[in-house]
């Protein structure tokens, strides 16, 4: 029996988290990873600055050695930022850091999914609300002439603290939907029902950012912890023309004219 979770027969497919990445990413030509708060937003801010980003599953004992091996700065936890460790997963710290050329950016969701997809043969790109339109234009231009190509979109989601299970996060649904909606406007399809639902969710709130991002659960969480600027940066819809593309083990920026 054909895997029903693969969304076969559709050129644009959407699912959630690492397992969803395995399902819809199988056989995909391009996989867009979406983690709006905050991995892919941080990734697009880094791309705007020309910073090469190395995704890593999480900041454990091996992360420091990994950063040393690649002559890269290791991002710390948000609460650990100081003069010696100026960069975290917070996009605001990346924007204000000086002299950073290579960055190891751990994250349990978007970064983990990107690493998981690295060996599948698909081209992996980072998508946020900031660059969804540019990423869709970049994708459509590369795949328009081949009707057999497939684009998989993976919404990262968050993790419940109690048991580490997946929490579907509406900001990632909006980010995935912004990308899918832009692909559809380029005539790239057909969209799976899951992809259509994501696009519809984005269309419902388009024009109401940053307010809806501030009001969703993840936005309230970050604001409550003292990082409203990260939510504001994530809500910069369409400001970036850079598409972070995973080449080997790192993301490098491709500019869209």
CSV table of C-alpha atoms in Angstrom, one decimal:
chain,number,residue,atom,x,y,z
A,1,UNK,CA,0.0,0.0,0.0
A,2,UNK,CA,1.2,3.5,-0.8
A,3,UNK,CA,2.1,5.4,2.3
A,4,UNK,CA,-0.9,7.6,2.9
A,5,UNK,CA,1.1,10.1,4.9
A,6,UNK,CA,3.4,10.9,2.0
A,7,UNK,CA,0.6,13.0,0.3
A,8,UNK,CA,1.6,11.4,-3.0
A,9,UNK,CA,0.1,12.9,-6.2
A,10,UNK,CA,0.6,16.5,-5.0
A,11,UNK,CA,3.6,18.6,-5.8
A,12,UNK,CA,3.3,20.7,-2.6
A,13,UNK,CA,3.0,18.8,0.7
A,14,UNK,CA,2.9,20.0,4.3
A,15,UNK,CA,3.4,18.1,7.6
A,16,UNK,CA,4.7,18.6,11.1
A,17,UNK,CA,7.9,17.8,13.0
A,18,UNK,CA,10.6,15.2,12.5
A,19,UNK,CA,8.2,12.3,11.7
A,20,UNK,CA,6.3,14.5,9.3
A,21,UNK,CA,9.6,15.4,7.7
A,22,UNK,CA,10.3,11.8,7.1
A,23,UNK,CA,6.8,11.2,5.6
A,24,UNK,CA,6.5,14.1,3.2
A,25,UNK,CA,10.2,14.6,2.6
A,26,UNK,CA,10.6,11.1,1.1
A,27,UNK,CA,11.3,11.7,-2.6
A,28,UNK,CA,11.0,15.5,-2.3
A,29,UNK,CA,13.2,17.7,-4.5
A,30,UNK,CA,13.1,20.7,-2.1
A,31,UNK,CA,12.2,20.6,1.6
A,32,UNK,CA,11.3,23.9,3.3
A,33,UNK,CA,11.8,23.9,7.1
A,34,UNK,CA,9.7,26.4,9.0
A,35,UNK,CA,10.4,27.3,12.6
A,36,UNK,CA,9.2,30.9,13.0
A,37,UNK,CA,10.0,31.3,16.7
A,38,UNK,CA,12.8,31.1,16.3
A,39,UNK,CA,15.2,29.0,14.3
A,40,UNK,CA,14.3,29.9,10.8
A,41,UNK,CA,13.8,33.6,11.7
A,42,UNK,CA,17.3,33.6,13.2
A,43,UNK,CA,18.5,31.8,10.1
A,44,UNK,CA,17.2,34.5,7.8
A,45,UNK,CA,18.6,37.3,9.9
A,46,UNK,CA,22.0,35.5,9.7
A,47,UNK,CA,21.6,35.1,5.9
A,48,UNK,CA,20.9,38.8,5.6
A,49,UNK,CA,24.2,39.5,7.3
A,50,UNK,CA,26.2,36.9,5.2
A,51,UNK,CA,26.7,34.5,8.2
A,52,UNK,CA,27.1,30.8,7.5
A,53,UNK,CA,24.9,28.8,9.9
A,54,UNK,CA,25.6,25.2,11.0
A,55,UNK,CA,22.4,23.6,12.4
A,56,UNK,CA,22.9,21.4,15.4
A,57,UNK,CA,20.4,19.2,17.3
A,58,UNK,CA,20.9,20.8,20.7
A,59,UNK,CA,23.5,22.6,22.8
A,60,UNK,CA,25.1,19.7,24.6
A,61,UNK,CA,28.7,18.8,25.4
A,62,UNK,CA,29.4,17.9,21.8
A,63,UNK,CA,28.3,21.2,20.4
A,64,UNK,CA,31.4,23.1,21.6
A,65,UNK,CA,33.7,20.6,19.9
A,66,UNK,CA,31.5,20.8,16.7
A,67,UNK,CA,31.8,24.6,16.7
A,68,UNK,CA,35.6,24.4,17.2
A,69,UNK,CA,35.9,22.0,14.4
A,70,UNK,CA,34.2,24.4,12.0
A,71,UNK,CA,35.9,27.5,13.5
A,72,UNK,CA,32.4,28.8,14.3
A,73,UNK,CA,30.8,30.7,17.2
A,74,UNK,CA,28.4,28.6,19.3
A,75,UNK,CA,25.1,30.2,20.1
A,76,UNK,CA,24.2,29.9,23.8
A,77,UNK,CA,20.8,29.9,25.6
A,78,UNK,CA,19.0,33.1,25.6
A,79,UNK,CA,19.5,33.7,29.3
A,80,UNK,CA,23.3,33.0,29.0
A,81,UNK,CA,24.1,35.9,26.6
A,82,UNK,CA,26.9,38.0,27.9
A,83,UNK,CA,30.0,39.8,26.6
A,84,UNK,CA,31.9,36.5,26.0
A,85,UNK,CA,28.9,34.8,24.5
A,86,UNK,CA,27.0,37.4,22.6
A,87,UNK,CA,24.8,35.3,20.3
A,88,UNK,CA,21.8,32.9,21.1
A,89,UNK,CA,18.8,31.6,19.2
A,90,UNK,CA,17.4,35.1,19.6
A,91,UNK,CA,17.4,36.8,16.2
A,92,UNK,CA,18.0,40.1,18.0
A,93,UNK,CA,21.4,39.0,19.2
A,94,UNK,CA,22.4,37.9,15.8
A,95,UNK,CA,21.4,41.2,14.3
A,96,UNK,CA,23.5,43.1,16.8
A,97,UNK,CA,26.6,40.8,16.9
A,98,UNK,CA,29.8,42.0,15.3
A,99,UNK,CA,32.3,40.0,13.3
A,100,UNK,CA,30.5,36.7,13.2
A,101,UNK,CA,31.1,34.8,10.0
A,102,UNK,CA,30.2,31.2,11.0
A,103,UNK,CA,27.6,30.3,13.6
A,104,UNK,CA,26.5,26.9,15.1
A,105,UNK,CA,22.9,27.4,15.9
A,106,UNK,CA,21.3,24.6,18.0
A,107,UNK,CA,17.6,24.2,18.3
A,108,UNK,CA,15.4,21.2,19.2
A,109,UNK,CA,12.9,21.8,16.4
A,110,UNK,CA,13.9,23.5,13.1
A,111,UNK,CA,17.7,22.8,13.5
A,112,UNK,CA,17.1,19.2,14.4
A,113,UNK,CA,14.8,18.7,11.4
A,114,UNK,CA,17.2,20.4,9.0
A,115,UNK,CA,20.0,18.0,10.2
A,116,UNK,CA,17.7,15.1,9.9
A,117,UNK,CA,17.0,16.0,6.2
A,118,UNK,CA,20.6,16.7,5.3
A,119,UNK,CA,21.3,13.1,4.0
A,120,UNK,CA,18.0,12.6,2.1
A,121,UNK,CA,19.3,14.1,-1.2
A,122,UNK,CA,16.7,16.8,-1.1
A,123,UNK,CA,17.7,20.5,-1.1
A,124,UNK,CA,16.8,21.9,2.3
A,125,UNK,CA,15.9,25.6,2.7
A,126,UNK,CA,15.0,27.7,5.7
A,127,UNK,CA,11.7,29.6,5.5
A,128,UNK,CA,10.2,32.1,7.9
A,129,UNK,CA,7.6,34.9,7.5
A,130,UNK,CA,10.6,37.2,6.7
A,131,UNK,CA,11.6,35.4,3.5
A,132,UNK,CA,8.6,33.2,2.5
A,133,UNK,CA,7.9,35.1,-0.7
A,134,UNK,CA,11.6,35.1,-1.8
A,135,UNK,CA,12.0,31.4,-1.0
A,136,UNK,CA,8.9,30.6,-3.0
A,137,UNK,CA,10.2,32.6,-6.0
A,138,UNK,CA,13.6,30.8,-5.7
A,139,UNK,CA,11.9,27.4,-5.5
A,140,UNK,CA,9.4,27.9,-8.4
A,141,UNK,CA,12.2,29.2,-10.7
A,142,UNK,CA,14.2,26.1,-10.1
A,143,UNK,CA,11.5,23.6,-10.5
A,144,UNK,CA,9.0,25.1,-13.0
A,145,UNK,CA,10.2,23.1,-15.9
A,146,UNK,CA,10.0,19.7,-14.3
A,147,UNK,CA,6.4,18.5,-13.5
A,148,UNK,CA,7.7,15.5,-11.5
A,149,UNK,CA,9.4,17.6,-8.8
A,150,UNK,CA,8.0,17.8,-5.3
A,151,UNK,CA,8.2,20.5,-2.6
A,152,UNK,CA,7.7,19.3,1.0
A,153,UNK,CA,7.1,21.9,3.7
A,154,UNK,CA,7.8,20.9,7.3
A,155,UNK,CA,6.4,23.0,10.1
A,156,UNK,CA,8.7,22.5,13.1
A,157,UNK,CA,6.3,23.0,15.9
A,158,UNK,CA,7.3,23.3,19.5
A,159,UNK,CA,7.7,20.8,22.4
A,160,UNK,CA,5.6,20.3,25.5
A,161,UNK,CA,7.8,20.6,28.5
A,162,UNK,CA,6.0,17.8,30.4
A,163,UNK,CA,6.8,15.0,28.0
A,164,UNK,CA,8.7,16.5,25.0
A,165,UNK,CA,5.8,15.6,22.6
A,166,UNK,CA,5.1,17.8,19.6
A,167,UNK,CA,3.0,20.9,20.1
A,168,UNK,CA,1.7,22.2,16.7
A,169,UNK,CA,2.5,25.9,16.8
A,170,UNK,CA,0.3,28.2,14.9
A,171,UNK,CA,3.1,30.6,13.9
A,172,UNK,CA,4.7,27.7,12.0
A,173,UNK,CA,1.4,27.0,10.3
A,174,UNK,CA,1.3,30.6,9.2
A,175,UNK,CA,4.9,30.5,8.0
A,176,UNK,CA,4.3,27.3,6.0
A,177,UNK,CA,1.1,28.8,4.6
A,178,UNK,CA,2.9,32.0,3.5
A,179,UNK,CA,5.4,29.9,1.6
A,180,UNK,CA,2.7,27.7,0.1
A,181,UNK,CA,0.5,30.6,-0.8
A,182,UNK,CA,3.4,32.3,-2.6
A,183,UNK,CA,4.2,29.0,-4.5
A,184,UNK,CA,0.5,28.8,-5.5
A,185,UNK,CA,0.7,32.4,-6.9
A,186,UNK,CA,3.6,31.3,-9.0
A,187,UNK,CA,1.4,28.6,-10.5
A,188,UNK,CA,3.3,25.8,-8.7
A,189,UNK,CA,1.0,22.9,-7.7
A,190,UNK,CA,-1.2,21.1,-7.1
A,191,UNK,CA,-1.4,21.6,-3.4
A,192,UNK,CA,-2.2,18.7,-1.0
A,193,UNK,CA,-5.2,19.3,1.3
A,194,UNK,CA,-2.7,19.8,4.1
A,195,UNK,CA,-0.9,22.5,2.0
A,196,UNK,CA,-4.2,24.1,1.2
A,197,UNK,CA,-5.1,24.3,4.8
A,198,UNK,CA,-1.8,26.0,5.7
A,199,UNK,CA,-2.3,28.5,2.9
A,200,UNK,CA,-5.8,29.3,4.1
A,201,UNK,CA,-4.6,29.7,7.7
A,202,UNK,CA,-2.0,32.3,6.5
A,203,UNK,CA,-4.5,34.1,4.3
A,204,UNK,CA,-6.8,34.5,7.3
A,205,UNK,CA,-4.3,36.5,9.2
A,206,UNK,CA,-2.2,38.2,6.5
A,207,UNK,CA,-2.1,41.9,7.1
A,208,UNK,CA,-2.5,41.4,10.8
A,209,UNK,CA,1.1,40.8,11.7
A,210,UNK,CA,2.8,41.6,14.1
A,211,UNK,CA,-0.3,41.6,16.3
A,212,UNK,CA,-1.4,38.0,15.8
A,213,UNK,CA,2.2,36.8,16.3
A,214,UNK,CA,2.3,38.6,19.6
A,215,UNK,CA,-1.0,37.2,20.7
A,216,UNK,CA,-0.4,33.5,19.8
A,217,UNK,CA,0.8,31.2,22.6
A,218,UNK,CA,4.5,31.1,21.5
A,219,UNK,CA,4.6,34.8,21.1
A,220,UNK,CA,3.2,35.3,24.5
A,221,UNK,CA,5.7,32.8,25.9
A,222,UNK,CA,8.7,34.6,24.4
A,223,UNK,CA,7.3,38.0,25.5
A,224,UNK,CA,6.7,36.7,29.0
A,225,UNK,CA,10.3,35.6,29.2
A,226,UNK,CA,11.5,39.1,28.2
A,227,UNK,CA,12.1,38.7,24.5
A,228,UNK,CA,9.4,40.7,22.7
A,229,UNK,CA,12.0,41.9,20.2
A,230,UNK,CA,12.3,38.3,18.8
A,231,UNK,CA,8.6,38.2,18.2
A,232,UNK,CA,8.8,41.6,16.4
A,233,UNK,CA,11.6,40.5,14.2
A,234,UNK,CA,9.7,37.3,13.3
A,235,UNK,CA,6.8,39.4,12.2
A,236,UNK,CA,8.9,41.3,9.6
A,237,UNK,CA,6.8,39.7,6.8
A,238,UNK,CA,8.6,39.7,3.4
A,239,UNK,CA,11.5,41.9,4.3
A,240,UNK,CA,14.3,39.4,3.4
A,241,UNK,CA,15.2,38.4,-0.2
A,242,UNK,CA,17.7,35.8,1.1
A,243,UNK,CA,17.1,32.1,1.0
A,244,UNK,CA,19.3,30.0,3.3
A,245,UNK,CA,20.2,26.7,1.5
A,246,UNK,CA,21.7,23.8,3.3
A,247,UNK,CA,24.9,22.9,1.5
A,248,UNK,CA,26.6,20.0,3.2
A,249,UNK,CA,26.4,20.7,6.9
A,250,UNK,CA,25.8,24.5,6.7
A,251,UNK,CA,23.2,27.0,5.5
A,252,UNK,CA,24.5,29.6,3.0
A,253,UNK,CA,22.5,32.5,1.6
A,254,UNK,CA,21.2,32.7,-1.9
A,255,UNK,CA,19.9,36.1,-3.0
A,256,UNK,CA,16.7,36.4,-4.9
A,257,UNK,CA,16.5,39.4,-7.3
